[in-house]
PDB file of C-alpha atoms and ligand atoms in Angstrom:
ATOM      1  CA  UNK J  40      -1.965 -39.386  44.432  1.00  0.00           C
ATOM      2  CA  UNK J  41      -2.713 -35.694  44.266  1.00  0.00           C
ATOM      3  CA  UNK J  42       0.751 -34.949  42.928  1.00  0.00           C
ATOM      4  CA  UNK J  43       0.428 -37.561  40.195  1.00  0.00           C
ATOM      5  CA  UNK J  44      -2.981 -36.236  39.217  1.00  0.00           C
ATOM      6  CA  UNK J  45      -1.593 -32.696  38.985  1.00  0.00           C
ATOM      7  CA  UNK J  46       1.235 -33.962  36.825  1.00  0.00           C
ATOM      8  CA  UNK J  47      -1.149 -35.571  34.368  1.00  0.00           C
ATOM      9  CA  UNK J  48      -3.249 -32.412  34.175  1.00  0.00           C
ATOM     10  CA  UNK J  49      -0.157 -30.336  33.525  1.00  0.00           C
ATOM     11  CA  UNK J  50       0.916 -32.752  30.763  1.00  0.00           C
ATOM     12  CA  UNK J  51      -2.449 -32.683  29.063  1.00  0.00           C
ATOM     13  CA  UNK J  52      -2.566 -28.881  29.296  1.00  0.00           C
ATOM     14  CA  UNK J  53       0.847 -28.760  27.612  1.00  0.00           C
ATOM     15  CA  UNK J  54      -0.370 -31.074  24.851  1.00  0.00           C
ATOM     16  CA  UNK J  55      -3.426 -28.887  24.327  1.00  0.00           C
ATOM     17  CA  UNK J  56      -1.366 -25.739  24.082  1.00  0.00           C
ATOM     18  CA  UNK J  57       0.956 -27.367  21.524  1.00  0.00           C
ATOM     19  CA  UNK J  58      -2.045 -28.456  19.508  1.00  0.00           C
ATOM     20  CA  UNK J  59      -3.581 -25.006  19.773  1.00  0.00           C
ATOM     21  CA  UNK J  60      -0.348 -23.475  18.584  1.00  0.00           C
ATOM     22  CA  UNK J  61      -0.258 -25.671  15.468  1.00  0.00           C
ATOM     23  CA  UNK J  62      -3.864 -25.073  14.507  1.00  0.00           C
ATOM     24  CA  UNK J  63      -3.416 -21.379  15.219  1.00  0.00           C
ATOM     25  CA  UNK J  64      -0.670 -21.286  12.642  1.00  0.00           C
ATOM     26  CA  UNK J  65      -2.911 -22.840  10.018  1.00  0.00           C
ATOM     27  CA  UNK J  66      -5.773 -20.492  10.814  1.00  0.00           C
ATOM     28  CA  UNK J  67      -3.688 -17.353  10.479  1.00  0.00           C
ATOM     29  CA  UNK J  68      -2.599 -18.244   6.946  1.00  0.00           C
ATOM     30  CA  UNK J  69      -6.236 -18.887   6.000  1.00  0.00           C
ATOM     31  CA  UNK J  70      -7.255 -15.543   7.501  1.00  0.00           C
ATOM     32  CA  UNK J  71      -4.639 -13.738   5.419  1.00  0.00           C
ATOM     33  CA  UNK J  72      -5.994 -15.250   2.199  1.00  0.00           C
ATOM     34  CA  UNK J  73      -9.550 -14.197   3.059  1.00  0.00           C
ATOM     35  CA  UNK J  74      -8.467 -10.613   3.750  1.00  0.00           C
ATOM     36  CA  UNK J  75      -6.676 -10.182   0.437  1.00  0.00           C
ATOM     37  CA  UNK J  76      -9.633 -11.490  -1.601  1.00  0.00           C
ATOM     38  CA  UNK J  77     -12.419  -9.489   0.101  1.00  0.00           C
ATOM     39  CA  UNK J  78     -10.773  -6.094   0.779  1.00  0.00           C
ATOM     40  CA  UNK J  79     -10.876  -4.576  -2.750  1.00  0.00           C
ATOM     41  CA  UNK J  80     -14.600  -5.209  -3.305  1.00  0.00           C
ATOM     42  CA  UNK J  81     -15.777  -3.779   0.022  1.00  0.00           C
ATOM     43  CA  UNK J  82     -13.937  -0.448  -0.213  1.00  0.00           C
ATOM     44  CA  UNK J  83     -14.851   1.717  -3.263  1.00  0.00           C
ATOM     45  CA  UNK J  84     -12.050   4.114  -4.106  1.00  0.00           C
ATOM     46  CA  UNK J  85     -12.559   7.854  -3.796  1.00  0.00           C
ATOM     47  CA  UNK J  86     -11.945   8.409  -7.490  1.00  0.00           C
ATOM     48  CA  UNK J  87     -13.372   6.685 -10.539  1.00  0.00           C
ATOM     49  CA  UNK J  88     -12.643   7.162 -14.237  1.00  0.00           C
ATOM     50  CA  UNK J  89     -15.322   6.445 -16.841  1.00  0.00           C
ATOM     51  CA  UNK J  90     -14.870   6.277 -20.604  1.00  0.00           C
ATOM     52  CA  UNK J  91     -17.676   6.933 -23.044  1.00  0.00           C
ATOM     53  CA  UNK J  92     -17.603   7.361 -26.794  1.00  0.00           C
ATOM     54  CA  UNK J  93     -19.940   8.429 -29.571  1.00  0.00           C
ATOM     55  CA  UNK J  94     -19.882   7.160 -33.171  1.00  0.00           C
ATOM     56  CA  UNK J  95     -20.723   8.293 -36.692  1.00  0.00           C
ATOM     57  CA  UNK J  96     -23.730   5.953 -36.372  1.00  0.00           C
ATOM     58  CA  UNK J  97     -25.227   8.376 -33.787  1.00  0.00           C
ATOM     59  CA  UNK J  98     -24.686   5.984 -30.882  1.00  0.00           C
ATOM     60  CA  UNK J  99     -23.001   6.060 -27.501  1.00  0.00           C
ATOM     61  CA  UNK J 100     -20.986   2.901 -26.800  1.00  0.00           C
ATOM     62  CA  UNK J 101     -22.569   2.684 -23.319  1.00  0.00           C
ATOM     63  CA  UNK J 102     -26.155   3.302 -22.240  1.00  0.00           C
ATOM     64  CA  UNK J 103     -25.396   2.619 -18.573  1.00  0.00           C
ATOM     65  CA  UNK J 104     -22.734   4.238 -16.421  1.00  0.00           C
ATOM     66  CA  UNK J 105     -22.275   3.326 -12.771  1.00  0.00           C
ATOM     67  CA  UNK J 106     -20.460   5.012  -9.873  1.00  0.00           C
ATOM     68  CA  UNK J 107     -20.620   4.908  -6.059  1.00  0.00           C
ATOM     69  CA  UNK J 108     -21.941   7.745  -3.851  1.00  0.00           C
ATOM     70  CA  UNK J 109     -19.252  10.218  -2.834  1.00  0.00           C
ATOM     71  CA  UNK J 110     -16.862   9.387  -5.653  1.00  0.00           C
ATOM     72  CA  UNK J 111     -14.988  12.010  -7.640  1.00  0.00           C
ATOM     73  CA  UNK J 112     -15.808  11.168 -11.244  1.00  0.00           C
ATOM     74  CA  UNK J 113     -13.512  11.718 -14.217  1.00  0.00           C
ATOM     75  CA  UNK J 114     -15.345  11.192 -17.504  1.00  0.00           C
ATOM     76  CA  UNK J 115     -13.313  10.847 -20.695  1.00  0.00           C
ATOM     77  CA  UNK J 116     -15.667  11.417 -23.620  1.00  0.00           C
ATOM     78  CA  UNK J 117     -14.405  10.601 -27.107  1.00  0.00           C
ATOM     79  CA  UNK J 118     -15.874  10.941 -30.594  1.00  0.00           C
ATOM     80  CA  UNK J 119     -14.734   7.709 -32.246  1.00  0.00           C
ATOM     81  CA  UNK J 120     -16.039   8.666 -35.685  1.00  0.00           C
ATOM     82  CA  UNK J 121     -14.620  10.768 -38.522  1.00  0.00           C
ATOM     83  CA  UNK J 122     -17.469  13.186 -39.301  1.00  0.00           C
ATOM     84  CA  UNK J 123     -17.159  16.910 -38.455  1.00  0.00           C
ATOM     85  CA  UNK J 124     -19.080  18.334 -35.522  1.00  0.00           C
ATOM     86  CA  UNK J 125     -21.284  20.436 -37.814  1.00  0.00           C
ATOM     87  CA  UNK J 126     -22.777  17.213 -39.249  1.00  0.00           C
ATOM     88  CA  UNK J 127     -22.302  14.652 -36.441  1.00  0.00           C
ATOM     89  CA  UNK J 128     -21.432  16.598 -33.280  1.00  0.00           C
ATOM     90  CA  UNK J 129     -21.650  14.778 -29.945  1.00  0.00           C
ATOM     91  CA  UNK J 130     -21.714  15.927 -26.366  1.00  0.00           C
ATOM     92  CA  UNK J 131     -22.563  14.373 -22.995  1.00  0.00           C
ATOM     93  CA  UNK J 132     -25.033  16.174 -20.749  1.00  0.00           C
ATOM     94  CA  UNK J 133     -25.951  14.730 -17.331  1.00  0.00           C
ATOM     95  CA  UNK J 134     -29.285  15.993 -16.018  1.00  0.00           C
ATOM     96  CA  UNK J 135     -30.617  16.522 -12.514  1.00  0.00           C
ATOM     97  CA  UNK J 136     -33.403  14.188 -11.422  1.00  0.00           C
ATOM     98  CA  UNK J 137     -36.852  15.461 -12.323  1.00  0.00           C
ATOM     99  CA  UNK J 138     -35.686  17.180 -15.518  1.00  0.00           C
ATOM    100  CA  UNK J 139     -37.865  16.552 -18.575  1.00  0.00           C
ATOM    101  CA  UNK J 140     -35.275  15.223 -21.023  1.00  0.00           C
ATOM    102  CA  UNK J 141     -37.323  16.054 -24.138  1.00  0.00           C
ATOM    103  CA  UNK J 142     -38.108  19.597 -22.996  1.00  0.00           C
ATOM    104  CA  UNK J 143     -34.436  20.077 -22.152  1.00  0.00           C
ATOM    105  CA  UNK J 144     -33.420  18.782 -25.585  1.00  0.00           C
ATOM    106  CA  UNK J 145     -35.834  21.181 -27.310  1.00  0.00           C
ATOM    107  CA  UNK J 146     -34.412  24.107 -25.318  1.00  0.00           C
ATOM    108  CA  UNK J 147     -30.882  23.013 -26.271  1.00  0.00           C
ATOM    109  CA  UNK J 148     -31.766  22.950 -29.980  1.00  0.00           C
ATOM    110  CA  UNK J 149     -32.918  26.585 -30.006  1.00  0.00           C
ATOM    111  CA  UNK J 150     -30.380  27.848 -27.461  1.00  0.00           C
ATOM    112  CA  UNK J 151     -27.949  29.227 -30.038  1.00  0.00           C
ATOM    113  CA  UNK J 152     -25.131  27.844 -27.866  1.00  0.00           C
ATOM    114  CA  UNK J 153     -22.212  26.416 -29.914  1.00  0.00           C
ATOM    115  CA  UNK J 154     -22.183  23.332 -27.635  1.00  0.00           C
ATOM    116  CA  UNK J 155     -26.013  23.055 -27.567  1.00  0.00           C
ATOM    117  CA  UNK J 156     -26.037  23.723 -23.819  1.00  0.00           C
ATOM    118  CA  UNK J 157     -29.120  25.783 -22.855  1.00  0.00           C
ATOM    119  CA  UNK J 158     -27.679  28.316 -20.392  1.00  0.00           C
ATOM    120  CA  UNK J 159     -31.113  29.230 -19.022  1.00  0.00           C
ATOM    121  CA  UNK J 160     -31.501  25.619 -17.822  1.00  0.00           C
ATOM    122  CA  UNK J 161     -28.025  25.401 -16.275  1.00  0.00           C
ATOM    123  CA  UNK J 162     -29.557  24.544 -12.870  1.00  0.00           C
ATOM    124  CA  UNK J 163     -30.792  21.265 -14.398  1.00  0.00           C
ATOM    125  CA  UNK J 164     -27.292  20.227 -15.501  1.00  0.00           C
ATOM    126  CA  UNK J 165     -24.990  18.218 -13.214  1.00  0.00           C
ATOM    127  CA  UNK J 166     -22.111  18.103 -15.711  1.00  0.00           C
ATOM    128  CA  UNK J 167     -21.509  18.367 -19.447  1.00  0.00           C
ATOM    129  CA  UNK J 168     -18.775  18.177 -22.053  1.00  0.00           C
ATOM    130  CA  UNK J 169     -18.279  20.453 -25.017  1.00  0.00           C
ATOM    131  CA  UNK J 170     -19.487  19.432 -28.473  1.00  0.00           C
ATOM    132  CA  UNK J 171     -17.011  17.158 -30.270  1.00  0.00           C
ATOM    133  CA  UNK J 172     -16.306  16.300 -33.898  1.00  0.00           C
ATOM    134  CA  UNK J 173     -14.764  13.050 -35.108  1.00  0.00           C
ATOM    135  CA  UNK J 174     -11.486  12.164 -33.381  1.00  0.00           C
ATOM    136  CA  UNK J 175     -11.873  14.738 -30.589  1.00  0.00           C
ATOM    137  CA  UNK J 176     -12.007  14.128 -26.839  1.00  0.00           C
ATOM    138  CA  UNK J 177     -13.059  16.081 -23.773  1.00  0.00           C
ATOM    139  CA  UNK J 178     -12.392  15.165 -20.144  1.00  0.00           C
ATOM    140  CA  UNK J 179     -14.589  16.498 -17.348  1.00  0.00           C
ATOM    141  CA  UNK J 180     -14.514  16.031 -13.576  1.00  0.00           C
ATOM    142  CA  UNK J 181     -17.453  16.258 -11.212  1.00  0.00           C
ATOM    143  CA  UNK J 182     -18.641  14.944  -7.860  1.00  0.00           C
ATOM    144  CA  UNK J 183     -21.064  12.010  -8.005  1.00  0.00           C
ATOM    145  CA  UNK J 184     -24.580  13.255  -7.212  1.00  0.00           C
ATOM    146  CA  UNK J 185     -26.581  11.588  -4.388  1.00  0.00           C
ATOM    147  CA  UNK J 186     -27.612   7.944  -4.833  1.00  0.00           C
ATOM    148  CA  UNK J 187     -30.165   7.495  -7.602  1.00  0.00           C
ATOM    149  CA  UNK J 188     -30.624   7.205 -11.350  1.00  0.00           C
ATOM    150  CA  UNK J 189     -29.946  10.129 -13.706  1.00  0.00           C
ATOM    151  CA  UNK J 190     -30.465  10.681 -17.442  1.00  0.00           C
ATOM    152  CA  UNK J 191     -27.712  11.648 -19.851  1.00  0.00           C
ATOM    153  CA  UNK J 192     -28.028  12.572 -23.498  1.00  0.00           C
ATOM    154  CA  UNK J 193     -26.428  14.178 -26.531  1.00  0.00           C
ATOM    155  CA  UNK J 194     -28.146  17.497 -27.283  1.00  0.00           C
ATOM    156  CA  UNK J 195     -26.950  17.865 -30.901  1.00  0.00           C
ATOM    157  CA  UNK J 196     -30.248  18.336 -32.824  1.00  0.00           C
ATOM    158  CA  UNK J 197     -31.997  15.005 -33.352  1.00  0.00           C
ATOM    159  CA  UNK J 198     -29.438  12.867 -31.517  1.00  0.00           C
ATOM    160  CA  UNK J 199     -31.326  12.267 -28.277  1.00  0.00           C
ATOM    161  CA  UNK J 200     -33.556   9.808 -30.161  1.00  0.00           C
ATOM    162  CA  UNK J 201     -30.706   7.290 -29.956  1.00  0.00           C
ATOM    163  CA  UNK J 202     -28.016   8.942 -27.825  1.00  0.00           C
ATOM    164  CA  UNK J 203     -29.179   8.705 -24.222  1.00  0.00           C
ATOM    165  CA  UNK J 204     -28.486   6.561 -21.179  1.00  0.00           C
ATOM    166  CA  UNK J 205     -28.722   6.118 -17.418  1.00  0.00           C
ATOM    167  CA  UNK J 206     -26.087   7.254 -14.954  1.00  0.00           C
ATOM    168  CA  UNK J 207     -26.605   5.210 -11.790  1.00  0.00           C
ATOM    169  CA  UNK J 208     -25.172   6.206  -8.408  1.00  0.00           C
ATOM    170  CA  UNK J 209     -25.378   3.200  -6.090  1.00  0.00           C
TER     171      UNK J 209
HETATM  172 CU1  LIG Q 529     -24.589  13.328 -30.796  1.00  0.00          CU
END
Protein backbone atom coordinates (compact mmCIF):
# COMPACT_ATOMS: atom_id res chain seq x y z
CA UNK A 1 0.00 0.00 0.00
CA UNK A 2 2.74 2.40 0.98
CA UNK A 3 4.79 1.45 -2.06
CA UNK A 4 1.87 2.01 -4.41
CA UNK A 5 1.14 5.37 -2.82
CA UNK A 6 4.78 6.42 -3.24
CA UNK A 7 4.65 5.36 -6.87
CA UNK A 8 1.63 7.53 -7.56
CA UNK A 9 3.25 10.51 -5.86
CA UNK A 10 6.39 10.03 -7.91
CA UNK A 11 4.31 9.86 -11.11
CA UNK A 12 2.39 13.00 -10.32
CA UNK A 13 5.61 14.82 -9.41
CA UNK A 14 7.04 13.80 -12.79
CA UNK A 15 3.93 15.09 -14.56
CA UNK A 16 4.19 18.38 -12.69
CA UNK A 17 7.83 18.82 -13.60
CA UNK A 18 7.06 18.14 -17.28
CA UNK A 19 4.27 20.68 -17.16
CA UNK A 20 6.51 23.18 -15.41
CA UNK A 21 9.15 22.68 -18.06
CA UNK A 22 6.70 23.43 -20.88
CA UNK A 23 5.26 26.54 -19.29
CA UNK A 24 8.76 27.66 -18.38
CA UNK A 25 9.66 27.59 -22.03
CA UNK A 26 6.73 29.80 -22.93
CA UNK A 27 7.49 32.24 -20.15
CA UNK A 28 11.10 32.72 -21.14
CA UNK A 29 10.17 33.76 -24.68
CA UNK A 30 7.66 36.26 -23.27
CA UNK A 31 10.31 37.64 -20.91
CA UNK A 32 12.70 38.19 -23.81
CA UNK A 33 10.11 40.24 -25.70
CA UNK A 34 9.45 42.44 -22.66
CA UNK A 35 13.16 43.13 -22.18
CA UNK A 36 13.74 44.26 -25.75
CA UNK A 37 10.78 46.67 -25.72
CA UNK A 38 11.46 48.35 -22.34
CA UNK A 39 15.29 48.61 -22.25
CA UNK A 40 15.82 51.58 -24.63
CA UNK A 41 13.36 53.90 -22.86
CA UNK A 42 14.66 53.31 -19.34
CA UNK A 43 18.34 53.97 -20.07
CA UNK A 44 19.13 57.47 -21.47
CA UNK A 45 22.36 57.45 -23.43
CA UNK A 46 25.36 59.43 -22.23
CA UNK A 47 25.39 61.58 -25.35
CA UNK A 48 22.62 63.47 -27.10
CA UNK A 49 22.64 65.51 -30.31
CA UNK A 50 20.21 68.40 -30.77
CA UNK A 51 19.53 70.33 -33.97
CA UNK A 52 18.23 73.87 -33.99
CA UNK A 53 17.88 76.33 -36.84
CA UNK A 54 17.10 80.00 -37.34
CA UNK A 55 15.33 81.52 -40.35
CA UNK A 56 15.18 84.75 -42.34
CA UNK A 57 11.79 85.25 -40.64
CA UNK A 58 13.63 85.80 -37.31
CA UNK A 59 12.45 82.51 -35.83
CA UNK A 60 14.01 79.44 -34.27
CA UNK A 61 12.44 76.20 -35.53
CA UNK A 62 12.18 74.95 -31.92
CA UNK A 63 11.18 76.81 -28.77
CA UNK A 64 11.70 73.77 -26.54
CA UNK A 65 14.80 71.62 -26.26
CA UNK A 66 14.98 68.65 -23.90
CA UNK A 67 17.88 66.60 -22.50
CA UNK A 68 18.47 64.33 -19.50
CA UNK A 69 20.68 65.20 -16.50
CA UNK A 70 24.30 64.15 -16.95
CA UNK A 71 24.19 63.98 -20.73
CA UNK A 72 26.94 65.34 -22.96
CA UNK A 73 25.10 67.63 -25.36
CA UNK A 74 26.10 68.30 -28.96
CA UNK A 75 24.10 71.17 -30.44
CA UNK A 76 24.16 71.69 -34.20
CA UNK A 77 22.91 75.21 -34.89
CA UNK A 78 22.13 76.16 -38.49
CA UNK A 79 21.01 79.36 -40.20
CA UNK A 80 18.49 78.06 -42.73
CA UNK A 81 17.98 81.43 -44.40
CA UNK A 82 19.89 83.33 -47.08
CA UNK A 83 20.40 86.77 -45.50
CA UNK A 84 23.89 87.91 -44.39
CA UNK A 85 24.75 88.02 -40.71
CA UNK A 86 25.00 91.82 -40.74
CA UNK A 87 21.25 92.02 -41.48
CA UNK A 88 19.86 88.74 -40.07
CA UNK A 89 22.57 87.24 -37.84
CA UNK A 90 21.59 84.44 -35.46
CA UNK A 91 23.25 82.86 -32.48
CA UNK A 92 22.19 80.56 -29.64
CA UNK A 93 22.96 81.61 -26.08
CA UNK A 94 21.97 79.37 -23.14
CA UNK A 95 21.69 81.26 -19.86
CA UNK A 96 22.19 80.21 -16.25
CA UNK A 97 19.06 80.10 -14.10
CA UNK A 98 18.29 83.41 -12.44
CA UNK A 99 19.68 85.49 -15.31
CA UNK A 100 17.47 88.39 -16.42
CA UNK A 101 17.11 87.62 -20.13
CA UNK A 102 16.20 91.20 -21.11
CA UNK A 103 19.06 92.75 -19.13
CA UNK A 104 21.42 90.21 -20.67
CA UNK A 105 20.13 91.03 -24.15
CA UNK A 106 20.65 94.77 -23.57
CA UNK A 107 24.23 94.13 -22.41
CA UNK A 108 24.83 91.99 -25.51
CA UNK A 109 23.60 94.76 -27.82
CA UNK A 110 26.12 97.30 -26.50
CA UNK A 111 28.94 94.81 -25.90
CA UNK A 112 30.78 95.56 -29.13
CA UNK A 113 31.42 91.81 -29.45
CA UNK A 114 31.21 90.55 -33.07
CA UNK A 115 29.06 87.61 -31.88
CA UNK A 116 26.97 89.79 -29.51
CA UNK A 117 28.28 87.85 -26.50
CA UNK A 118 28.72 90.19 -23.50
CA UNK A 119 32.07 89.06 -22.06
CA UNK A 120 31.45 90.80 -18.73
CA UNK A 121 28.43 88.51 -18.20
CA UNK A 122 30.25 85.31 -19.20
CA UNK A 123 29.45 83.76 -15.79
CA UNK A 124 25.76 83.82 -16.77
CA UNK A 125 26.36 81.82 -19.96
CA UNK A 126 26.23 78.00 -19.97
CA UNK A 127 27.04 77.69 -23.69
CA UNK A 128 26.81 79.73 -26.88
CA UNK A 129 27.46 79.54 -30.60
CA UNK A 130 29.04 82.17 -32.78
CA UNK A 131 26.89 84.52 -34.86
CA UNK A 132 25.81 82.95 -38.17
CA UNK A 133 24.70 84.30 -41.53
CA UNK A 134 22.44 82.48 -43.98
CA UNK A 135 23.63 78.96 -44.83
CA UNK A 136 26.19 78.77 -42.01
CA UNK A 137 26.35 76.27 -39.15
CA UNK A 138 28.11 76.02 -35.81
CA UNK A 139 28.39 72.94 -33.60
CA UNK A 140 29.01 73.25 -29.87
CA UNK A 141 29.40 70.67 -27.10
CA UNK A 142 28.64 71.16 -23.43
CA UNK A 143 27.61 69.19 -20.36
CA UNK A 144 23.91 69.32 -19.48
CA UNK A 145 23.41 71.62 -16.49
CA UNK A 146 21.58 70.31 -13.37
CA UNK A 147 17.89 69.40 -13.71
CA UNK A 148 15.71 72.44 -14.34
CA UNK A 149 14.50 74.87 -16.98
CA UNK A 150 16.84 77.34 -18.69
CA UNK A 151 16.31 80.21 -21.14
CA UNK A 152 17.99 80.46 -24.52
CA UNK A 153 17.89 83.34 -26.96
CA UNK A 154 19.43 85.00 -30.00
CA UNK A 155 21.27 88.17 -28.94
CA UNK A 156 21.44 89.82 -32.39
CA UNK A 157 19.85 93.27 -31.74
CA UNK A 158 16.06 93.01 -31.64
CA UNK A 159 15.86 89.25 -32.19
CA UNK A 160 15.07 88.14 -28.64
CA UNK A 161 11.52 89.45 -29.14
CA UNK A 162 10.81 86.31 -31.18
CA UNK A 163 13.95 84.17 -30.92
CA UNK A 164 13.90 82.57 -27.48
CA UNK A 165 13.02 79.22 -25.95
CA UNK A 166 13.29 76.86 -22.99
CA UNK A 167 16.03 74.29 -22.53
CA UNK A 168 14.67 71.67 -20.14
CA UNK A 169 16.89 69.21 -18.26
CA UNK A 170 14.70 66.43 -16.88
CU1 LIG B 1 18.75 86.05 -34.55
